[in-house]
Tab-separated table of C-alpha atoms and ligand atoms in Angstrom:
chain	number	residue	atom	x	y	z
A	1	MET	CA	-0.224	0.050	0.081
A	2	ASN	CA	0.979	3.513	-0.973
A	3	LYS	CA	2.068	5.478	2.025
A	4	SER	CA	1.448	9.522	2.161
A	5	TYR	CA	3.571	11.912	4.050
A	6	HIS	CA	2.579	15.833	4.120
A	7	ILE	CA	5.283	18.246	5.288
A	8	VAL	CA	4.203	21.470	6.853
A	9	THR	CA	7.058	24.231	6.984
A	10	TYR	CA	7.938	27.530	8.922
A	11	GLY	CA	10.938	29.810	8.894
A	12	CYS	CA	13.361	30.722	6.532
A	13	GLN	CA	15.050	29.248	2.773
A	14	MET	CA	16.963	26.996	4.351
A	15	ASN	CA	14.071	25.472	5.959
A	16	VAL	CA	12.336	24.980	2.979
A	17	HIS	CA	15.381	23.021	1.894
A	18	GLU	CA	15.523	21.089	4.564
A	19	SER	CA	11.870	19.790	4.102
A	20	GLU	CA	13.013	18.462	0.895
A	21	LYS	CA	15.374	16.481	2.152
A	22	LEU	CA	13.050	14.990	4.522
A	23	ALA	CA	10.796	14.730	1.830
A	24	GLY	CA	13.346	12.949	0.476
A	25	ILE	CA	13.771	10.881	3.550
A	26	LEU	CA	10.409	9.810	3.842
A	27	ARG	CA	10.064	8.960	-0.238
A	28	ALA	CA	13.045	6.281	0.941
A	29	ASN	CA	11.173	5.184	3.729
A	30	GLY	CA	7.750	3.898	2.064
A	31	TYR	CA	6.129	7.523	2.069
A	32	SER	CA	5.863	7.548	-1.969
A	33	GLU	CA	3.235	10.060	-2.191
A	34	GLU	CA	2.505	13.394	-1.004
A	35	CYS	CA	-0.853	14.121	0.913
A	36	PRO	CA	-1.710	17.587	0.205
A	37	THR	CA	-3.650	17.502	3.842
A	38	ALA	CA	-2.244	17.092	7.451
A	39	GLU	CA	-5.651	15.157	7.893
A	40	GLU	CA	-5.619	12.418	5.762
A	41	ALA	CA	-1.590	11.664	5.714
A	42	ASP	CA	-0.491	8.895	7.241
A	43	ILE	CA	2.448	10.741	8.701
A	44	VAL	CA	2.877	14.314	9.218
A	45	VAL	CA	6.211	16.628	9.472
A	46	PHE	CA	6.730	20.007	11.216
A	47	ASN	CA	10.000	21.930	10.594
A	48	THR	CA	9.380	24.675	12.575
A	49	CYS	CA	10.958	27.650	13.151
A	50	CYS	CA	11.971	29.700	16.679
A	51	ILE	CA	13.184	33.166	15.355
A	52	ARG	CA	10.039	34.999	16.180
A	53	GLU	CA	7.239	34.172	18.897
A	54	ASN	CA	4.805	34.124	16.679
A	55	ALA	CA	6.688	31.501	14.383
A	56	GLU	CA	6.414	29.478	17.166
A	57	ASN	CA	3.023	30.243	18.123
A	58	HIS	CA	1.755	29.247	14.617
A	59	ALA	CA	3.449	26.092	14.690
A	60	MET	CA	1.806	25.429	18.368
A	61	GLY	CA	-1.405	26.011	17.061
A	62	ASN	CA	-1.253	23.987	14.100
A	63	ILE	CA	-0.016	20.514	15.675
A	64	GLY	CA	-2.608	21.216	18.440
A	65	ALA	CA	-4.984	21.378	15.934
A	66	LEU	CA	-4.321	17.811	15.130
A	67	LYS	CA	-5.083	16.349	18.150
A	68	LYS	CA	-8.641	14.945	17.117
A	69	VAL	CA	-7.433	13.812	13.900
A	70	LYS	CA	-4.799	11.577	15.805
A	71	ARG	CA	-7.767	10.286	18.120
A	72	ALA	CA	-9.482	9.046	15.294
A	73	ARG	CA	-6.444	7.776	13.322
A	74	PRO	CA	-4.279	7.149	16.186
A	75	GLN	CA	-2.009	5.195	13.349
A	76	MET	CA	-0.714	8.043	11.375
A	77	LEU	CA	2.573	9.437	13.084
A	78	ILE	CA	2.920	12.696	14.202
A	79	ALA	CA	6.435	14.379	14.092
A	80	VAL	CA	8.135	17.950	15.115
A	81	GLY	CA	11.646	18.653	14.203
A	82	GLY	CA	13.452	21.865	13.394
A	83	CYS	CA	14.656	25.178	15.557
A	84	MET	CA	11.799	24.705	17.834
A	85	THR	CA	12.625	22.192	19.305
A	86	GLN	CA	16.127	22.661	18.935
A	87	GLN	CA	15.989	24.860	22.261
A	88	PRO	CA	16.846	24.014	26.117
A	89	ASP	CA	13.910	21.952	27.177
A	90	ALA	CA	11.527	22.795	24.130
A	91	ALA	CA	11.166	18.741	23.339
A	92	GLN	CA	9.825	18.118	26.654
A	93	ARG	CA	7.439	21.221	27.036
A	94	LEU	CA	5.937	20.239	23.754
A	95	ARG	CA	5.784	16.368	24.733
A	96	LYS	CA	3.908	17.500	27.783
A	97	LYS	CA	1.861	19.814	25.742
A	98	PHE	CA	0.938	17.662	22.862
A	99	PRO	CA	2.008	13.678	23.989
A	100	PHE	CA	0.120	12.476	20.739
A	101	VAL	CA	3.480	13.381	18.930
A	102	ASP	CA	5.196	9.995	17.957
A	103	ILE	CA	9.035	11.977	16.913
A	104	VAL	CA	10.667	14.761	18.025
A	105	PHE	CA	14.098	15.825	16.458
A	106	GLY	CA	16.299	18.994	16.325
A	107	THR	CA	18.304	20.323	13.589
A	108	HIS	CA	21.363	18.797	14.408
A	109	ASN	CA	19.838	15.012	13.452
A	110	LEU	CA	17.509	15.847	9.844
A	111	ASP	CA	19.862	13.590	8.376
A	112	GLU	CA	19.378	10.899	10.546
A	113	PHE	CA	15.349	11.049	10.221
A	114	GLY	CA	15.179	7.424	8.282
A	115	ALA	CA	16.784	5.823	11.596
A	116	LEU	CA	14.332	7.552	13.767
A	117	LEU	CA	11.242	6.422	11.863
A	118	ALA	CA	12.732	2.820	12.272
A	119	ARG	CA	13.004	3.385	16.054
A	120	LYS	CA	9.822	4.262	15.816
A	121	ALA	CA	8.074	1.455	14.164
A	122	ALA	CA	9.747	-0.923	16.454
A	123	GLN	CA	8.384	0.971	19.508
A	124	LYS	CA	5.405	1.794	21.085
A	125	LYS	CA	6.477	4.988	22.723
A	126	ALA	CA	7.544	8.243	21.500
A	127	VAL	CA	10.792	8.760	20.039
A	128	VAL	CA	13.017	11.830	21.354
A	129	ALA	CA	15.720	12.983	20.246
A	130	ILE	CA	17.343	15.932	20.617
A	131	PRO	CA	21.461	15.783	19.786
A	132	GLU	CA	23.193	18.670	22.216
A	133	LYS	CA	26.087	19.150	19.535
A	134	GLU	CA	25.964	19.378	15.507
A	135	GLY	CA	27.312	16.350	14.175
A	136	ALA	CA	29.077	15.748	10.604
A	137	ILE	CA	27.878	17.433	7.332
A	138	CYS	CA	26.257	15.122	5.026
A	139	GLU	CA	27.535	15.804	1.671
A	140	GLU	CA	25.137	13.855	-0.178
A	141	ASP	CA	22.345	15.414	-1.859
A	142	TYR	CA	19.715	12.936	-1.038
A	143	SER	CA	16.628	15.954	-1.438
A	144	TYR	CA	13.308	15.313	-3.079
A	145	ARG	CA	13.336	18.868	-4.710
A	146	THR	CA	10.192	20.571	-5.641
A	147	SER	CA	10.910	24.104	-6.375
A	148	TYR	CA	11.984	23.483	-10.269
A	149	PRO	CA	13.579	25.400	-11.767
A	150	ASN	CA	14.926	26.978	-9.071
A	151	ALA	CA	17.292	24.675	-6.703
A	152	TRP	CA	18.511	25.144	-3.237
A	153	VAL	CA	21.835	24.631	-2.085
A	154	ASN	CA	23.206	24.728	1.124
A	155	ILE	CA	27.090	25.637	1.057
A	156	MET	CA	27.451	25.647	5.126
A	157	TYR	CA	25.654	25.193	8.300
A	158	GLY	CA	25.412	27.245	11.460
A	159	CYS	CA	26.237	30.666	12.954
A	160	ASN	CA	29.332	31.936	14.811
A	161	ASN	CA	27.920	35.675	15.064
A	162	PHE	CA	25.474	35.755	17.939
A	163	CYS	CA	23.364	38.675	17.286
A	164	SER	CA	22.310	39.845	20.147
A	165	TYR	CA	18.677	39.357	19.200
A	166	CYS	CA	19.234	35.772	17.162
A	167	ILE	CA	18.587	32.357	18.641
A	168	VAL	CA	20.024	31.109	15.120
A	169	PRO	CA	23.705	30.337	16.865
A	170	TYR	CA	21.791	28.514	19.627
A	171	VAL	CA	19.820	26.375	17.370
A	172	ARG	CA	22.219	25.875	14.420
A	173	GLY	CA	25.368	25.305	16.184
A	174	ARG	CA	28.852	26.848	15.185
A	175	GLU	CA	29.957	27.516	11.476
A	176	ARG	CA	30.423	24.226	9.419
A	177	SER	CA	30.902	24.711	5.667
A	178	ARG	CA	30.619	21.952	3.340
A	179	ASP	CA	33.380	20.789	1.256
A	180	PRO	CA	33.823	23.044	-2.128
A	181	GLU	CA	34.103	20.409	-4.542
A	182	SER	CA	30.748	18.400	-3.379
A	183	ILE	CA	29.244	22.267	-3.918
A	184	VAL	CA	30.429	22.614	-7.332
A	185	ARG	CA	29.684	19.093	-8.424
A	186	GLU	CA	26.012	19.182	-6.944
A	187	VAL	CA	25.247	22.326	-8.450
A	188	HIS	CA	26.646	21.167	-11.766
A	189	ASP	CA	24.394	18.255	-11.485
A	190	LEU	CA	21.682	20.310	-11.050
A	191	LEU	CA	22.069	22.430	-13.975
A	192	ASP	CA	22.809	19.222	-16.357
A	193	LYS	CA	19.394	18.198	-15.194
A	194	GLY	CA	17.628	21.358	-15.922
A	195	TYR	CA	17.491	23.506	-13.094
A	196	ARG	CA	17.861	26.822	-14.173
A	197	GLU	CA	18.240	28.935	-10.804
A	198	ILE	CA	20.372	27.977	-8.247
A	199	THR	CA	20.265	29.824	-4.691
A	200	LEU	CA	22.911	29.193	-1.812
A	201	LEU	CA	22.674	29.176	1.401
A	202	GLY	CA	23.744	30.060	4.423
A	203	GLN	CA	23.695	32.238	7.442
A	204	ASN	CA	26.546	34.418	6.508
A	205	VAL	CA	28.202	33.143	3.171
A	206	ASN	CA	30.860	35.758	3.254
A	207	SER	CA	32.767	33.408	5.706
A	208	TYR	CA	32.477	30.254	3.471
A	209	SER	CA	35.346	27.948	4.391
A	210	ALA	CA	36.758	30.169	7.358
A	211	ASP	CA	36.140	26.969	9.446
A	212	LEU	CA	38.185	24.719	6.957
A	213	GLY	CA	41.299	26.557	7.464
A	214	GLY	CA	40.345	29.299	3.988
A	215	GLY	CA	40.924	27.157	1.113
A	216	MET	CA	38.416	28.242	-1.755
A	217	SER	CA	36.634	31.527	-0.180
A	218	PHE	CA	33.164	32.593	-1.018
A	219	PRO	CA	34.032	34.336	-4.018
A	220	GLN	CA	36.216	31.607	-5.390
A	221	LEU	CA	33.316	29.605	-5.125
A	222	LEU	CA	31.071	31.578	-7.393
A	223	TYR	CA	33.430	31.730	-9.766
A	224	ARG	CA	34.390	27.884	-9.777
A	225	ILE	CA	30.691	27.690	-10.166
A	226	CYS	CA	30.372	29.448	-13.063
A	227	GLU	CA	33.159	28.349	-15.110
A	228	GLY	CA	32.404	26.544	-18.303
A	229	GLN	CA	28.527	26.896	-17.341
A	230	GLY	CA	26.097	28.552	-19.847
A	231	LYS	CA	23.047	30.718	-19.099
A	232	PHE	CA	21.610	30.174	-15.745
A	233	ARG	CA	20.911	32.293	-12.730
A	234	LEU	CA	23.399	32.029	-9.506
A	235	ARG	CA	21.489	34.246	-6.051
A	236	PHE	CA	23.124	33.501	-2.334
A	237	MET	CA	21.994	34.296	0.866
A	238	THR	CA	22.673	35.641	3.607
A	239	SER	CA	25.474	38.103	2.990
A	240	ASN	CA	26.374	39.621	6.594
A	241	PRO	CA	27.578	43.385	6.043
A	242	LYS	CA	30.062	43.371	8.370
A	243	ASP	CA	32.061	40.674	5.883
A	244	PHE	CA	30.909	42.178	2.482
A	245	GLY	CA	34.036	43.028	0.515
A	246	GLU	CA	35.392	43.716	-2.425
A	247	GLU	CA	36.610	40.318	-3.596
A	248	LEU	CA	32.897	39.051	-3.345
A	249	ILE	CA	31.744	42.503	-5.542
A	250	GLU	CA	34.293	41.737	-7.695
A	251	ALA	CA	32.732	38.584	-8.246
A	252	ILE	CA	29.333	39.872	-8.614
A	253	ALA	CA	30.111	41.917	-11.326
A	254	GLU	CA	32.472	39.735	-13.628
A	255	LEU	CA	30.383	37.066	-13.616
A	256	PRO	CA	26.867	37.336	-15.574
A	257	GLN	CA	25.502	34.298	-13.610
A	258	VAL	CA	25.257	35.965	-10.606
A	259	CYS	CA	21.775	38.015	-10.106
A	260	LYS	CA	22.434	41.676	-9.671
A	261	LEU	CA	20.413	41.609	-6.343
A	262	ILE	CA	22.111	41.478	-3.250
A	263	HIS	CA	20.031	40.923	-0.196
A	264	LEU	CA	22.323	42.356	2.546
A	265	PRO	CA	20.228	42.812	5.897
A	266	VAL	CA	20.798	46.120	7.966
A	267	GLN	CA	18.423	45.889	10.718
A	268	ALA	CA	18.564	49.185	12.024
A	269	GLY	CA	19.980	52.896	11.239
A	270	SER	CA	20.830	53.628	14.526
A	271	ASP	CA	24.960	52.912	14.973
A	272	ARG	CA	24.056	52.760	19.455
A	273	ILE	CA	21.367	50.179	18.333
A	274	LEU	CA	23.495	48.439	15.923
A	275	LYS	CA	26.487	47.818	18.736
A	276	LEU	CA	23.777	46.663	21.128
A	277	MET	CA	22.868	44.237	18.143
A	278	ASN	CA	26.283	43.102	17.809
A	279	ARG	CA	26.568	43.761	13.881
A	280	ARG	CA	29.911	44.898	14.320
A	281	TYR	CA	29.386	47.683	11.231
A	282	THR	CA	27.820	51.316	11.400
A	283	ALA	CA	25.254	52.611	9.382
A	284	ARG	CA	27.648	54.571	7.623
A	285	GLU	CA	29.765	51.403	6.986
A	286	TYR	CA	26.974	49.823	5.259
A	287	LEU	CA	25.924	53.016	3.139
A	288	GLU	CA	29.658	52.876	1.535
A	289	LYS	CA	29.512	49.429	1.117
A	290	LEU	CA	26.141	50.003	-0.894
A	291	GLU	CA	27.860	53.144	-2.621
A	292	ALA	CA	31.101	50.853	-3.712
A	293	LEU	CA	28.704	47.670	-4.973
A	294	ARG	CA	26.808	50.312	-6.708
A	295	LYS	CA	29.436	52.083	-8.537
A	296	ARG	CA	31.007	48.845	-9.504
A	297	VAL	CA	28.067	46.941	-10.691
A	298	PRO	CA	25.759	49.804	-11.698
A	299	GLY	CA	22.249	48.889	-11.584
A	300	CYS	CA	23.102	46.724	-8.696
A	301	LYS	CA	19.885	46.177	-6.837
A	302	VAL	CA	19.615	45.464	-2.864
A	303	THR	CA	17.095	44.164	-0.477
A	304	THR	CA	17.097	43.793	3.234
A	305	ASP	CA	16.103	43.201	6.682
A	306	ILE	CA	15.173	45.606	9.629
A	307	MET	CA	13.630	45.338	12.806
A	308	VAL	CA	12.058	47.653	15.116
A	309	GLY	CA	11.704	48.044	18.789
A	310	PHE	CA	15.041	46.818	19.872
A	311	PRO	CA	15.709	47.271	23.283
A	312	THR	CA	16.145	50.325	24.240
A	313	GLU	CA	15.292	52.039	21.017
A	314	THR	CA	14.343	55.842	20.877
A	315	GLU	CA	12.070	57.376	18.890
A	316	GLU	CA	15.353	59.173	17.385
A	317	ASP	CA	17.127	55.632	16.877
A	318	PHE	CA	13.881	54.363	15.055
A	319	GLU	CA	14.247	57.969	12.935
A	320	GLN	CA	17.583	57.104	11.782
A	321	THR	CA	16.053	53.842	10.723
A	322	LEU	CA	14.193	55.465	8.278
A	323	ALA	CA	16.670	57.738	7.131
A	324	LEU	CA	19.139	54.965	6.478
A	325	VAL	CA	15.729	53.802	4.430
A	326	ARG	CA	15.389	56.765	2.370
A	327	ARG	CA	18.634	56.955	1.808
A	328	ALA	CA	19.779	53.056	1.022
A	329	ASP	CA	17.132	53.503	-2.156
A	330	PHE	CA	16.550	49.414	-1.260
A	331	ALA	CA	14.402	47.265	-3.988
A	332	SER	CA	12.497	46.004	-1.361
A	333	ALA	CA	13.021	45.292	2.486
A	334	PHE	CA	11.484	42.739	4.896
A	335	THR	CA	10.320	44.307	8.248
A	336	PHE	CA	9.761	42.930	11.602
A	337	VAL	CA	8.814	43.563	15.165
A	338	TYR	CA	11.540	42.734	17.825
A	339	SER	CA	10.402	39.514	19.449
A	340	ARG	CA	12.508	38.199	22.570
A	341	ARG	CA	14.014	35.166	22.204
A	342	SER	CA	14.909	33.240	25.341
A	343	GLY	CA	18.881	32.481	25.719
A	344	THR	CA	19.804	35.447	23.547
A	345	LYS	CA	21.859	38.735	24.795
A	346	ALA	CA	19.390	40.991	23.932
A	347	ALA	CA	16.637	39.104	25.940
A	348	GLU	CA	18.041	39.915	29.013
A	349	MET	CA	18.592	43.607	28.285
A	350	GLU	CA	17.071	46.968	30.318
A	351	GLY	CA	14.503	48.629	28.154
A	352	GLN	CA	12.599	46.356	26.375
A	353	ILE	CA	9.655	47.893	24.502
A	354	PRO	CA	6.131	47.898	24.983
A	355	GLU	CA	4.244	46.684	22.028
A	356	GLU	CA	2.552	49.447	21.192
A	357	VAL	CA	5.722	51.447	20.917
A	358	GLN	CA	6.470	48.826	18.219
A	359	LYS	CA	3.205	48.450	16.584
A	360	GLU	CA	3.253	52.202	16.048
A	361	ARG	CA	6.921	52.072	14.323
A	362	ILE	CA	6.471	49.088	12.347
A	363	MET	CA	3.028	50.780	10.515
A	364	ARG	CA	5.382	53.982	9.663
A	365	LEU	CA	8.466	51.752	8.667
A	366	VAL	CA	6.131	49.544	6.177
A	367	GLU	CA	4.179	52.345	5.176
A	368	LEU	CA	7.706	53.927	3.957
A	369	VAL	CA	8.862	50.662	2.503
A	370	ASN	CA	5.629	50.101	0.474
A	371	GLU	CA	5.749	53.366	-1.267
A	372	LYS	CA	8.979	53.127	-2.326
A	373	THR	CA	8.455	49.412	-3.542
A	374	ARG	CA	5.494	51.185	-5.537
A	375	GLU	CA	7.589	53.562	-6.871
A	376	LYS	CA	10.088	50.939	-8.564
A	377	SER	CA	7.021	49.486	-9.560
A	378	ARG	CA	5.773	52.021	-11.608
A	379	ALA	CA	9.416	52.468	-13.516
A	380	TYR	CA	8.658	48.678	-15.422
A	381	LEU	CA	6.033	50.036	-17.225
A	382	GLY	CA	6.609	49.882	-20.414
A	383	LYS	CA	9.889	48.294	-20.373
A	384	THR	CA	11.275	44.739	-20.694
A	385	THR	CA	12.264	42.068	-18.133
A	386	GLU	CA	13.442	38.711	-18.642
A	387	ILE	CA	11.691	36.178	-16.105
A	388	LEU	CA	12.281	32.628	-15.221
A	389	VAL	CA	9.256	31.328	-15.596
A	390	GLU	CA	8.949	28.939	-12.129
A	391	ASP	CA	4.608	27.992	-12.290
A	392	PHE	CA	1.252	28.014	-13.713
A	393	ASP	CA	-1.004	30.283	-11.517
A	394	LYS	CA	-4.533	28.473	-11.769
A	395	LYS	CA	-6.517	31.065	-10.698
A	396	ARG	CA	-5.371	33.705	-12.569
A	397	GLY	CA	-4.932	31.294	-16.202
A	398	LEU	CA	-1.666	32.711	-15.817
A	399	TYR	CA	2.048	31.778	-16.114
A	400	LEU	CA	4.745	33.276	-13.215
A	401	GLY	CA	8.107	33.777	-12.766
A	402	ARG	CA	10.623	36.168	-11.105
A	403	ASP	CA	12.971	38.542	-13.097
A	404	GLU	CA	16.825	38.962	-11.806
A	405	TYR	CA	15.539	41.363	-9.633
A	406	GLY	CA	13.254	39.585	-7.927
A	407	ARG	CA	9.964	41.056	-9.111
A	408	MET	CA	6.852	38.754	-9.854
A	409	GLY	CA	5.679	38.855	-13.518
A	410	TYR	CA	2.906	37.136	-15.046
A	411	PHE	CA	1.735	36.760	-18.583
A	412	GLN	CA	-0.737	34.679	-20.444
A	413	SER	CA	0.459	31.290	-22.898
A	414	ASP	CA	-0.826	28.587	-24.831
A	415	LYS	CA	1.717	26.496	-23.832
A	416	ASP	CA	4.218	25.054	-21.165
A	417	ARG	CA	6.863	27.371	-20.461
A	418	ILE	CA	7.915	26.485	-17.024
A	419	GLY	CA	11.747	26.213	-16.888
A	420	GLU	CA	12.473	28.792	-19.737
A	421	PHE	CA	13.582	32.544	-19.595
A	422	VAL	CA	11.063	34.679	-21.342
A	423	ARG	CA	11.254	38.546	-21.641
A	424	LEU	CA	8.050	40.321	-20.631
A	425	LYS	CA	6.777	43.667	-22.680
A	426	ILE	CA	5.424	45.363	-19.046
A	427	THR	CA	1.827	46.680	-19.698
A	428	ASP	CA	0.829	47.002	-15.961
A	429	ALA	CA	2.610	47.437	-13.136
A	430	SER	CA	0.362	48.721	-10.320
A	431	GLY	CA	0.759	46.666	-7.697
A	432	ILE	CA	3.970	45.060	-6.541
A	433	SER	CA	3.452	42.506	-9.367
A	434	LEU	CA	4.100	42.785	-12.603
A	435	TYR	CA	1.976	41.864	-15.510
A	436	GLY	CA	3.234	41.548	-19.121
A	437	GLU	CA	2.981	40.437	-22.853
A	438	PRO	CA	5.998	38.366	-24.554
A	439	ASP	CA	8.063	40.197	-26.450
A	440	GLY	CA	8.973	36.588	-28.696
A	441	ARG	CA	12.747	37.497	-28.505
A	442	GLU	CA	13.138	35.237	-25.804
A	443	GLU	CA	16.114	33.003	-25.593
A	444	HIS	CA	15.519	29.304	-24.942
A	445	LYS	CA	16.692	27.253	-22.720
B	1	LIG	N1	21.379	35.334	8.678
B	1	LIG	C1	20.874	36.239	8.517
B	1	LIG	C2	19.414	36.498	8.935
B	1	LIG	C3	18.571	35.375	9.538
B	1	LIG	S1	17.358	35.843	10.441
B	1	LIG	C4	21.666	37.425	8.621
B	1	LIG	O1	22.540	37.593	9.479
B	1	LIG	O2	21.066	38.523	7.971
B	1	LIG	C5	16.262	36.529	9.349
B	1	LIG	C6	15.609	37.976	9.759
B	1	LIG	O3	14.888	37.650	10.737
B	1	LIG	C7	17.265	39.011	10.074
B	1	LIG	O4	17.611	39.294	9.484
B	1	LIG	C8	16.516	39.792	11.237
B	1	LIG	O5	15.910	40.760	10.648
B	1	LIG	C9	15.018	38.964	11.716
B	1	LIG	N2	15.325	38.260	13.041
B	1	LIG	C10	16.168	37.635	13.680
B	1	LIG	N3	15.582	37.519	14.950
B	1	LIG	C11	14.617	38.217	15.353
B	1	LIG	C12	14.226	38.373	16.429
B	1	LIG	N4	14.470	37.951	17.745
B	1	LIG	N5	12.812	39.372	16.600
B	1	LIG	C13	12.827	39.737	15.467
B	1	LIG	N6	13.331	39.775	14.138
B	1	LIG	C14	14.381	38.954	13.728
B	2	LIG	FE1	21.192	36.019	13.526
B	2	LIG	FE2	23.271	37.216	13.086
B	2	LIG	FE3	24.054	34.865	12.753
B	2	LIG	FE4	21.919	36.186	11.348
B	2	LIG	S1	24.643	36.406	11.618
B	2	LIG	S2	21.865	34.059	12.228
B	2	LIG	S3	20.788	37.434	12.348
B	2	LIG	S4	23.208	35.576	14.848
B	3	LIG	FE1	15.402	29.568	9.582
B	3	LIG	FE2	14.144	30.005	11.807
B	3	LIG	FE3	15.520	28.323	12.027
B	3	LIG	S1	14.487	31.353	10.457
B	3	LIG	S2	17.335	28.968	10.688
B	3	LIG	S3	14.157	28.135	10.807
B	3	LIG	S4	14.830	29.622	13.503
């Protein structure tokens, strides 16, 4: 009998890709079909996130909602893993709240999920396995990918930066870089299979290979990946501004495959707050890096992450963030309200900001960011931009894809164009998305 699985993913791209890895393991263990709903699946896996409190609440709510389903179908399995369970005592708390959960695993043993399934099959009681320490890196690509024509590729795991607000170093462990030759092989293999966009993943890609004692730097890795390859898109995230330097700017400029859209999270515009955040750059240094990038790579766009309501943030600090957003001219920005994460330095700081103040600030920031985004949209009108077609939107009856700068473009077509580069003449750019007509001069695969 075919058994089915359903995976619920929270959090970042790293988790999205790790869910593809979990799908690979499930498929190798008899769960051959993906089930569209959790209620009917033979196994449900929650791949959780704990970057902000609401990410955890979201997962907890969805796990709790399965209580009745599990009572009606006790043979179904429920597994919970990811960053949330890797926090101290989180597994015990989860088991106490949801005793019906069958398997609890962490971030450090995701590769061993197959063995945990086998353990569960052999015992009645729940399997709870949260390794304290990170293990060896698995270089093999066993993922079941569902994001064609884009493929995610981890280049490193963990983080050493300990930004004072951030839980990631605690739940993902120290920086560990993958072997450069395995990465290059994996990417080339994906390109041979027809993938057209590769996104390299790491919390701070600029420190790639530091733990290997140098060897191949991140910019050198980019050159190696592009060497001898034809047309495809290469993206990476995330770059920490403190380590964003000339060698990388040079690689971005020289390699046609590297998308001219760089994600460079700034977090705040006040030097006092940046210092408290342990970001190790000033607003001025950040802006100087943007300037150097734009000078060497004309037309290069930048996206960012910004946080409001960090402990002790004053109205003046916040206004410095607004001022930086006005100056930096971001293509778009992800905005967050600071969330107190237990175990981090900032959680212990005096001067936590009341929720009403945080809310009022995030609204003002979002308004400014949206205004900028709309402005950027209007600039597309009448222009032509090339998108990589990634899906068909059944509701709208339109194909969609992103341009090099991450803008979503929609168009109509009688034939399946997923995986192709299509040049769109933009006819409507009133919202965040673009609408256009293929100009017929597109290059084919
Ligand atoms: N490694 C990446 C960020 C990963 S987390 C980097 O250094 O840029 C993604 C974003 O979540 C961060 O850039 C930050 O803006 C936000 N974030 C992290 N911790 C947070 C917290 N405690 N509260 C609110 N936002 C947070
Ligand atoms: Fe978190 Fe900072 Fe590491 Fe990014 S660099 S994951 S924000 S600690
Ligand atoms: Fe990602 Fe959330 Fe973990 S943002 S690294 S899934 S805490």
